[in-house]
Short mmCIF file of C-alpha atoms in Angstrom, two decimals:
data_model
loop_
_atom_site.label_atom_id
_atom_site.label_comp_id
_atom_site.label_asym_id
_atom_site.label_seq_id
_atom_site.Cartn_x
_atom_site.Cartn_y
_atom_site.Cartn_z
CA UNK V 731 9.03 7.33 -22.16
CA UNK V 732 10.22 8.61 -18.85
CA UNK V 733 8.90 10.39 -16.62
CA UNK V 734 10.16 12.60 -13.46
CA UNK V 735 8.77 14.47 -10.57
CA UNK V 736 10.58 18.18 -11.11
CA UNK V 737 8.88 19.50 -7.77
CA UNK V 738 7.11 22.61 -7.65
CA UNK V 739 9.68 25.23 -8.13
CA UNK V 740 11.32 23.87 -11.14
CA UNK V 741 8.39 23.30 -12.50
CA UNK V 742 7.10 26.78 -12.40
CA UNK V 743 10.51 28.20 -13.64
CA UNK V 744 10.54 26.21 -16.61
CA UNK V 745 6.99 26.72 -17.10
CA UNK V 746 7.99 30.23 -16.91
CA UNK V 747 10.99 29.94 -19.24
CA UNK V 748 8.67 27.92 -21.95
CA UNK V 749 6.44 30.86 -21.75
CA UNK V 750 9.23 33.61 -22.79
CA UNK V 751 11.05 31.06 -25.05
CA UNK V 752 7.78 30.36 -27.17
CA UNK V 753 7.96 26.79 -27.01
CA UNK V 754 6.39 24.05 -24.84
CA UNK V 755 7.32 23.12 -21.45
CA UNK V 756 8.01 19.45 -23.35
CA UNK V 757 10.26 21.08 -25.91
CA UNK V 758 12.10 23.25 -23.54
CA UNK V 759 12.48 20.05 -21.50
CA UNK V 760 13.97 18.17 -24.29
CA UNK V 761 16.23 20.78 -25.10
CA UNK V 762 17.74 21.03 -21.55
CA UNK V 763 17.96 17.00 -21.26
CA UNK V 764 20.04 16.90 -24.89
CA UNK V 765 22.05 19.74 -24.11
CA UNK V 766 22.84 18.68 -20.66
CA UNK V 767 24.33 15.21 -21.68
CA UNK V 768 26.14 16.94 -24.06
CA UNK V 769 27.61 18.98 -21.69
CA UNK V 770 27.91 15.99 -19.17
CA UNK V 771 29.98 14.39 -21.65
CA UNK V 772 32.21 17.45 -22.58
CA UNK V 773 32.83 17.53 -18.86
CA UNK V 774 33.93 14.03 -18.53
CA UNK V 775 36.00 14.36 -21.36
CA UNK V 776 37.95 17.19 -19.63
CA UNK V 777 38.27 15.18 -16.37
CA UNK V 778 39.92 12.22 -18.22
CA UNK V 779 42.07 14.84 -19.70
CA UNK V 780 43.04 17.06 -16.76
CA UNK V 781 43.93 13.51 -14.83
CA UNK V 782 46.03 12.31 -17.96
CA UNK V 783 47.39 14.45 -19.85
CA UNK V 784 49.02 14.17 -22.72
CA UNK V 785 51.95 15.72 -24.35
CA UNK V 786 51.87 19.37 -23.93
CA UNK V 787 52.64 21.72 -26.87
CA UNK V 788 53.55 25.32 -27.16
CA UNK V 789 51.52 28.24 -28.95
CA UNK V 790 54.84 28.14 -31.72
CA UNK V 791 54.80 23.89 -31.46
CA UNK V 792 51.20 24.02 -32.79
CA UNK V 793 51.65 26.98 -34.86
CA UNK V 794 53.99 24.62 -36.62
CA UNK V 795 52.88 21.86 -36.41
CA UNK V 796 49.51 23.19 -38.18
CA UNK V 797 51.73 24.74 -40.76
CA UNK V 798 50.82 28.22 -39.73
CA UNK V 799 54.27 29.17 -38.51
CA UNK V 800 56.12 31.03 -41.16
CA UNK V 801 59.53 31.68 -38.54
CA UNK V 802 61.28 34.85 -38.59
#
């Protein structure tokens, strides 16, 4: 179980945002925690990506190599 201090202000606007969502401030807060991570970790991804990158393809390389690239 965990448990945070949200302060005030937060805690209003996602009492708020619980309200006009329908759910519970604990749902809502469970949502934003899973889908925060998840973007956390898409993030981190793209770092690791942007400082190595790998081999770079065209639009007509990947057209190609996906078999989608009939030529002219």
């Amino acid at each position: 179980m965990l448990s945070i201090d949200l302060g005030p202000e937060i805690e209003e606007r996602l009492r708020a945002l619980a309200n006009r969502a329908g759910k519970t401030e604990a749902e809502l807060a469970r949502e934003l925690v899973k889908y925060g991570i998840e973007d956390l970790g898409d993030i981190a991804i793209a770092e690791q990506r942007l400082a190595n990158p790998g081999r770079r393809l065209t639009s007509e390389e990947v057209r190609r190599e996906l078999g989608w690239y009939g030529g002219n």
